PDB file of C-alpha atoms in Angstrom:
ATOM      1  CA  UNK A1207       0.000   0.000   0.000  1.00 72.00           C
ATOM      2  CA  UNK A1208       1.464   3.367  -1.218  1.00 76.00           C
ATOM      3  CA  UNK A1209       2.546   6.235   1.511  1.00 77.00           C
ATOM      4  CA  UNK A1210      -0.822   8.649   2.313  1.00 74.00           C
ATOM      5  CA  UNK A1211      -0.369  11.724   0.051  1.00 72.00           C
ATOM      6  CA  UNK A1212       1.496  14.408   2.070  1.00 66.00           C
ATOM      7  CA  UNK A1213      -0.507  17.264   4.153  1.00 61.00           C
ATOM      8  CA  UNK A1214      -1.814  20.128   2.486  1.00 58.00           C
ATOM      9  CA  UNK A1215       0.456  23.310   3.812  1.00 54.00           C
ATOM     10  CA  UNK A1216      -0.883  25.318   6.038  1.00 51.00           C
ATOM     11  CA  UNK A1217      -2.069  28.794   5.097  1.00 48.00           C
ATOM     12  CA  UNK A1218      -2.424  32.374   5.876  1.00 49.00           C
ATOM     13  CA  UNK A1219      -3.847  34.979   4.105  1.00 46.00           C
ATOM     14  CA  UNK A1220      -2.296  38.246   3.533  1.00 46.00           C
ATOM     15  CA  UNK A1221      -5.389  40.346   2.670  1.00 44.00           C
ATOM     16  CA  UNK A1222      -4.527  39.725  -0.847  1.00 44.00           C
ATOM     17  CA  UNK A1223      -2.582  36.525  -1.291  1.00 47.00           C
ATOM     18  CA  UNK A1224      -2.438  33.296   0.207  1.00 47.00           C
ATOM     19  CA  UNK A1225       0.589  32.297   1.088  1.00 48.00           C
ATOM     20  CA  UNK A1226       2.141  29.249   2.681  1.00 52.00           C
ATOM     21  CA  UNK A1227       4.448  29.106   5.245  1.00 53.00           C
ATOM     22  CA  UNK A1228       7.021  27.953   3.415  1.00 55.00           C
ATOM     23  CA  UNK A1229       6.753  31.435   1.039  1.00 53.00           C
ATOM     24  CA  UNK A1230       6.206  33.742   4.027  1.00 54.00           C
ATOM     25  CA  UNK A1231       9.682  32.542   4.872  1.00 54.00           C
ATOM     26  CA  UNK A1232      11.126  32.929   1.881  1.00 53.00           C
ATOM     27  CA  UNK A1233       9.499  36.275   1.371  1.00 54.00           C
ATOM     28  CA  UNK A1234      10.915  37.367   4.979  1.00 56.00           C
ATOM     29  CA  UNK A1235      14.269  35.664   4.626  1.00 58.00           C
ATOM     30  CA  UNK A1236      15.586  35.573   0.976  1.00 53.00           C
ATOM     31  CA  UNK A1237      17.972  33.789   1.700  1.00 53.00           C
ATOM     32  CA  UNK A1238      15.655  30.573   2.875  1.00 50.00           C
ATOM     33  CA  UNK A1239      14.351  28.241   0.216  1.00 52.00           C
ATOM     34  CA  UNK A1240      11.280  25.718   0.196  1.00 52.00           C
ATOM     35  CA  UNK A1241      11.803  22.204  -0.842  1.00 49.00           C
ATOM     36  CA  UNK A1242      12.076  21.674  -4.276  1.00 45.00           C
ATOM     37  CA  UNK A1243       8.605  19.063  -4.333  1.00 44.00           C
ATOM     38  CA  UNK A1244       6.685  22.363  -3.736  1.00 41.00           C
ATOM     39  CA  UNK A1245       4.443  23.018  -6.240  1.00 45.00           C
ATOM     40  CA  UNK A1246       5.415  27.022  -6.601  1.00 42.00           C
ATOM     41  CA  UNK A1247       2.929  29.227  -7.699  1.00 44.00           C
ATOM     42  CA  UNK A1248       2.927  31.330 -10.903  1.00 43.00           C
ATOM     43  CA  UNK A1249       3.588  34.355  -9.406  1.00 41.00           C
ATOM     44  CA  UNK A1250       5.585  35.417  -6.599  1.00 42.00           C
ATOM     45  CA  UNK A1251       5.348  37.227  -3.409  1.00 41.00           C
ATOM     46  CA  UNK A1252       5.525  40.621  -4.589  1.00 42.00           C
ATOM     47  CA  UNK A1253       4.078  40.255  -7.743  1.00 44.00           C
ATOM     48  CA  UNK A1254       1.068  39.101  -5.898  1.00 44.00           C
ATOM     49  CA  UNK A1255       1.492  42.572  -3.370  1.00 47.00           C
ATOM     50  CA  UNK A1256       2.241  44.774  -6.537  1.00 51.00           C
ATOM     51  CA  UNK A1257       0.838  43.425  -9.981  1.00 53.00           C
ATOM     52  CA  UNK A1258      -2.320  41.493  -8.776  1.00 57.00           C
ATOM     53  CA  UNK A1259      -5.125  43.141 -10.287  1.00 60.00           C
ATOM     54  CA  UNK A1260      -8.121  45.039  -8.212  1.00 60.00           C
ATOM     55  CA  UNK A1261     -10.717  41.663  -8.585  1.00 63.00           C
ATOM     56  CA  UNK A1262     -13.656  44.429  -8.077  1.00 66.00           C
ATOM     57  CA  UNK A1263     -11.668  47.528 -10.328  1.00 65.00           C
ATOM     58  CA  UNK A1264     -11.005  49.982  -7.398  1.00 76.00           C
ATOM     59  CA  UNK A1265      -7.892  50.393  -8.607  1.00 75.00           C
ATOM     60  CA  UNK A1266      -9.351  51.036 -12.051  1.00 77.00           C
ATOM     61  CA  UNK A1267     -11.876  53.424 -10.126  1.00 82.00           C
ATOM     62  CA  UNK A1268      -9.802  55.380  -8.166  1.00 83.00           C
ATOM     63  CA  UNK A1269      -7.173  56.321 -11.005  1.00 85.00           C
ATOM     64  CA  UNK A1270     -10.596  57.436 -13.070  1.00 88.00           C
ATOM     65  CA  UNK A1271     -11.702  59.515 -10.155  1.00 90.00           C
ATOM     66  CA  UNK A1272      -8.454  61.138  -9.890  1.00 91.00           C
ATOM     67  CA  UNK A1273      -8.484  61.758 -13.303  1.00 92.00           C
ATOM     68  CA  UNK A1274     -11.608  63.509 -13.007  1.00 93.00           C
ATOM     69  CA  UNK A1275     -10.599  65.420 -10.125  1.00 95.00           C
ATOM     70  CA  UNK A1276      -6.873  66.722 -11.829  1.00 95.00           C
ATOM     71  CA  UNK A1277      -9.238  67.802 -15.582  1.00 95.00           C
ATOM     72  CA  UNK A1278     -11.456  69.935 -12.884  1.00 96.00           C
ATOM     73  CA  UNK A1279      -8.215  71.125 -11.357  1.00 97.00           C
ATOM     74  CA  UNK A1280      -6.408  72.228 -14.106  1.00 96.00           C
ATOM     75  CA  UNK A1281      -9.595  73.470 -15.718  1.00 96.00           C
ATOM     76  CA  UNK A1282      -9.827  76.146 -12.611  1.00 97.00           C
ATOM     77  CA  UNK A1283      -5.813  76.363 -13.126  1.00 97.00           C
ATOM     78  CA  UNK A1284      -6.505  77.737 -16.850  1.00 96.00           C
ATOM     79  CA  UNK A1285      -9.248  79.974 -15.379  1.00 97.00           C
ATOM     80  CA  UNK A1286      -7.213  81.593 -12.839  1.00 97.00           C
ATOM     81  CA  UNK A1287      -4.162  82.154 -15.235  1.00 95.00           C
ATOM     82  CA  UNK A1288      -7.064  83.504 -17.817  1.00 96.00           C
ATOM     83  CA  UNK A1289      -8.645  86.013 -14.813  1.00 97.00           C
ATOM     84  CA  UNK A1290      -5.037  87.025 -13.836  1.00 95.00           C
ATOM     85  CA  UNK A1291      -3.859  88.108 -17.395  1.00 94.00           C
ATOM     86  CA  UNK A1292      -7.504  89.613 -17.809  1.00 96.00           C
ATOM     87  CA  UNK A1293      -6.547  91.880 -14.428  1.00 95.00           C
ATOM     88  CA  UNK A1294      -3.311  92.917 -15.965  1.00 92.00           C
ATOM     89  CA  UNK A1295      -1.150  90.104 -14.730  1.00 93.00           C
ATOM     90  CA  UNK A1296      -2.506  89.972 -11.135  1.00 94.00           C
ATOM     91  CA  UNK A1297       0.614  87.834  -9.858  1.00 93.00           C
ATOM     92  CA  UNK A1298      -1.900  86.235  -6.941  1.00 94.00           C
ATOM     93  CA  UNK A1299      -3.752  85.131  -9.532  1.00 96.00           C
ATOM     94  CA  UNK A1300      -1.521  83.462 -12.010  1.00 95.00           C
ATOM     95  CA  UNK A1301       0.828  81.599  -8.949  1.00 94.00           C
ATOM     96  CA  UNK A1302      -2.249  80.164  -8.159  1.00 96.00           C
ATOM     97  CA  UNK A1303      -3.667  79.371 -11.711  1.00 96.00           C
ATOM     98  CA  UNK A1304       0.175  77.679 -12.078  1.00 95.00           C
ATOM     99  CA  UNK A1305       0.082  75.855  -9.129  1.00 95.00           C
ATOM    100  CA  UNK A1306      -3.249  74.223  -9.969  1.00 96.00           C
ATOM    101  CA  UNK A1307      -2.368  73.509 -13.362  1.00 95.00           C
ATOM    102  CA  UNK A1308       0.704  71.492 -12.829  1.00 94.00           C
ATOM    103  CA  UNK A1309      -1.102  69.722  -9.520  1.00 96.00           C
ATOM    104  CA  UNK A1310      -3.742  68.960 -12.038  1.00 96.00           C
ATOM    105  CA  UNK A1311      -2.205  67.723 -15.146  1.00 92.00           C
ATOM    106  CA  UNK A1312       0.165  65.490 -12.171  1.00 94.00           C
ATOM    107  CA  UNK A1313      -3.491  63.978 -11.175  1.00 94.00           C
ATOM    108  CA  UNK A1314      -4.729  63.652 -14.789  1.00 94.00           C
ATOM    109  CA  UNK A1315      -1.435  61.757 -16.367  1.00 92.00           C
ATOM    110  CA  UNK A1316       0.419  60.812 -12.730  1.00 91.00           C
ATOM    111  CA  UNK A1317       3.710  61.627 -11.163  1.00 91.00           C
ATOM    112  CA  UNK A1318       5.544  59.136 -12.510  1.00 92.00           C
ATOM    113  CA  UNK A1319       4.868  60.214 -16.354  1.00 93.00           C
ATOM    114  CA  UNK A1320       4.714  63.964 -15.520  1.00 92.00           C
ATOM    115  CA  UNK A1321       8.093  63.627 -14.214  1.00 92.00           C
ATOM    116  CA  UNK A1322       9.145  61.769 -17.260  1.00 93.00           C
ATOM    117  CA  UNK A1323       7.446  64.229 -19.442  1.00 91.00           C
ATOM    118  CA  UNK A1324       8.982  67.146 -18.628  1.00 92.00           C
ATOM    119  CA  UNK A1325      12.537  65.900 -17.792  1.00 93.00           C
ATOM    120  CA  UNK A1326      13.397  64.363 -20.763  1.00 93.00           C
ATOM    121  CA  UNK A1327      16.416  65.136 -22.766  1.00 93.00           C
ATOM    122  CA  UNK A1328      15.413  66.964 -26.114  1.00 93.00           C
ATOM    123  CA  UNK A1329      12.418  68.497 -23.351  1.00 94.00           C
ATOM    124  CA  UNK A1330      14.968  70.014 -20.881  1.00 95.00           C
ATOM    125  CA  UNK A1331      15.053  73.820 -22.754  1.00 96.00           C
ATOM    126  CA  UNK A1332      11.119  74.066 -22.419  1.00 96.00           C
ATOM    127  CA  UNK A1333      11.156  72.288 -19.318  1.00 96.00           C
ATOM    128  CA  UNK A1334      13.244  75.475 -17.676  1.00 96.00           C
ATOM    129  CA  UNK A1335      11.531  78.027 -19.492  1.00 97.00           C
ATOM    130  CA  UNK A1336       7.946  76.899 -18.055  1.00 96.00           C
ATOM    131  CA  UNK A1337       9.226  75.695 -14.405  1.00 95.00           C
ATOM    132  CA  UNK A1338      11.493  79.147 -14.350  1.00 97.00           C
ATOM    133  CA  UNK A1339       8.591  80.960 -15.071  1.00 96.00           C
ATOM    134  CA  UNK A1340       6.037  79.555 -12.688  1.00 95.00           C
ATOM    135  CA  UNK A1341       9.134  80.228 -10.336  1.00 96.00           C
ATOM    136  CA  UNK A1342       9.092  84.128 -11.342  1.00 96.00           C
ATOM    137  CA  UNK A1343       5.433  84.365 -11.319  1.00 95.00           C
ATOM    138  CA  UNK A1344       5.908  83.159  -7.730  1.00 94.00           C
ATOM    139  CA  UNK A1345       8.296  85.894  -6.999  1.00 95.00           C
ATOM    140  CA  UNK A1346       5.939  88.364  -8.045  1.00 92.00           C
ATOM    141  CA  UNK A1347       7.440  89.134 -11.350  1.00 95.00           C
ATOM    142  CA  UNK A1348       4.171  88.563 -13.608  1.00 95.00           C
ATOM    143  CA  UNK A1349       4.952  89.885 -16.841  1.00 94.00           C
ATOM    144  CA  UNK A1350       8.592  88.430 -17.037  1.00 96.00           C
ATOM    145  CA  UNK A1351       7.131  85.106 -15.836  1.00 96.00           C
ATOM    146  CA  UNK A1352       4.369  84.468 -17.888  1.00 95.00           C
ATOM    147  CA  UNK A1353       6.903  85.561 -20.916  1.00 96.00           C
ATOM    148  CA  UNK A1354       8.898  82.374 -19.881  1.00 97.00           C
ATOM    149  CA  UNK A1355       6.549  80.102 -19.274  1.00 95.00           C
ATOM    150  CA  UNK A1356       4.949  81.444 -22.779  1.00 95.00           C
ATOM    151  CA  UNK A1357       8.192  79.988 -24.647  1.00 97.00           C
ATOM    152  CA  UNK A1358       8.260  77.269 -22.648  1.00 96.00           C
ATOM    153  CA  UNK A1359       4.920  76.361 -23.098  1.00 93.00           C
ATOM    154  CA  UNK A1360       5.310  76.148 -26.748  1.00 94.00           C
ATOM    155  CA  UNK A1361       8.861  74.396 -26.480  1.00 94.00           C
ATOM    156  CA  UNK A1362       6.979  71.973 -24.471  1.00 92.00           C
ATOM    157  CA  UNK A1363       4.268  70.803 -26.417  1.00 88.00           C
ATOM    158  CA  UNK A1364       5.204  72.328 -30.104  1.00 90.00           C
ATOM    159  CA  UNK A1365       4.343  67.667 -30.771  1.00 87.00           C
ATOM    160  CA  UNK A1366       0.741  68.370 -29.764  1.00 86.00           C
ATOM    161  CA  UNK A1367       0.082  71.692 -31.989  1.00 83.00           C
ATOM    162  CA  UNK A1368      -0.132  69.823 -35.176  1.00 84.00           C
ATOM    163  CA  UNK A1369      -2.809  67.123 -34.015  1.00 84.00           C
ATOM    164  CA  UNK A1370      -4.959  70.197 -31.675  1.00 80.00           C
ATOM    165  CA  UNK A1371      -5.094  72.212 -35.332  1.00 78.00           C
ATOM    166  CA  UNK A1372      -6.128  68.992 -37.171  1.00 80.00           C
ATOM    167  CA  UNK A1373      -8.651  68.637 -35.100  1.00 78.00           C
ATOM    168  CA  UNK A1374     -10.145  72.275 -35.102  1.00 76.00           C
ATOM    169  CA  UNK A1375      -9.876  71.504 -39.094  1.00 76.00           C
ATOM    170  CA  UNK A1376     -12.454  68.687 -38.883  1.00 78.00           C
ATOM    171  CA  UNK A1377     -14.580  70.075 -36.385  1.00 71.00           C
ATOM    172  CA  UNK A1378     -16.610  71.220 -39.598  1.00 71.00           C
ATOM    173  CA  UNK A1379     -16.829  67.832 -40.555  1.00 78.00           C
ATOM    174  CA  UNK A1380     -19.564  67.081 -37.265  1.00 77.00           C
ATOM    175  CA  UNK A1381     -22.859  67.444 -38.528  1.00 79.00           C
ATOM    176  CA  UNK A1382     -24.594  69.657 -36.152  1.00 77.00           C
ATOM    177  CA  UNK A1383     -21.492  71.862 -35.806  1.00 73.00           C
ATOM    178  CA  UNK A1384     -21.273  72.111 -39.458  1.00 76.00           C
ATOM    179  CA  UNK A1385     -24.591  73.634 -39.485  1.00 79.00           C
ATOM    180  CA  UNK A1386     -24.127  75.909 -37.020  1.00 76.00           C
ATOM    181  CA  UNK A1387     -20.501  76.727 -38.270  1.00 71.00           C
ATOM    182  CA  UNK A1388     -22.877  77.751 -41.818  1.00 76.00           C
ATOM    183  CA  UNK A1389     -25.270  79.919 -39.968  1.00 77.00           C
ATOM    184  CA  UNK A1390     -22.488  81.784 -38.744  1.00 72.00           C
ATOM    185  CA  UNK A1391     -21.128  82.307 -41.459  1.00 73.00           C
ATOM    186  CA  UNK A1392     -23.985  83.011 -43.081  1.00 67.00           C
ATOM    187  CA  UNK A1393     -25.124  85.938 -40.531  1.00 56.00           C
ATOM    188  CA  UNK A1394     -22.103  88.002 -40.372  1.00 50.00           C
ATOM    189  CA  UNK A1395     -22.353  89.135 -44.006  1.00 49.00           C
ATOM    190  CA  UNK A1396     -22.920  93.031 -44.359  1.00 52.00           C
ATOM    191  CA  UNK A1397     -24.114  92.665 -47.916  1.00 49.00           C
TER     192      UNK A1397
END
């Protein structure tokens, strides 16, 4: 009569893996190792902490909602730079339209790709233009900041230009725009 099968390991869970004690030494001590008949899993310890996906999407969720939150953001960022150059380059005004916009567009694309948007190589000339400026703006030097951040602006996103004006170029291609767009046109005739 053949051995009885071995004992199942005993578990704990982790909130969102399993693991066996075997692993949660080997996790805790890298150095330890389990015994080579033990059926591993497909993923490891970390990737189970890190790379699991959200089973009910919160994860999903919560980067939409902050999303949401950082277009709101830099929307009221715009405004206030708009209102501040609209009261003659009210400095109070356009340190705090700057400081929303960049918190925003952080919440809208994330830290990790802001950062890597504005630091990269052929990027770092616009990069100190716009950051120099919004650094002059905050020293209550308006005019000289917004210049700066003006050229860096463009520098920045001179890419994006060509793809924003092809799209105002078919906006007369959407049917109930293209009607109104007519009528427009249409009114403002003196003849």
């Amino acid at each position: 009569m053949p051995p009885p099968p071995p004992p199942p390991p005993t578990t704990r869970s982790t909130g969102r893996a399993v693991l066996t004690k075997c692993e949660d030494k080997a996790a805790q001590e890298p150095s330890s190792s389990c015994p080579s008949s033990f059926p591993w899993p497909a993923f490891s310890y970390t990737e189970s902490l890190h790379r699991t996906p959200d089973p009910w999407g919160r994860e999903a969720e919560l980067s939409l909602l902050l999303a949401e939150i950082g277009v709101g953001i830099t929307g009221f960022g715009v405004f206030f730079i708009v209102l501040g150059i609209l009261l003659y380059f009210d400095s109070v005004l356009l340190a705090f339209g700057n400081l929303l916009f960049l918190t925003g567009l952080s919440l809208i694309i994330g830290l990790r790709r802001t950062f890597s948007f504005f630091f990269q190589r052929h990027k770092l000339k616009g990069t100190s233009f716009f950051l120099g400026g919004v650094a002059i703006v905050l020293l209550r030097w308006p005019l000289l900041g917004m210049l700066l951040e003006a050229y860096g602006f463009v520098s920045l996103f001179k890419g994006f230009f060509p793809v924003a004006f092809g799209f105002l170029g078919s906006v007369s291609n959407i049917p109930f725009l293209s009607t109104l767009l007519q009528k427009l046109q249409g009114s403002s005739s003196m003849v």
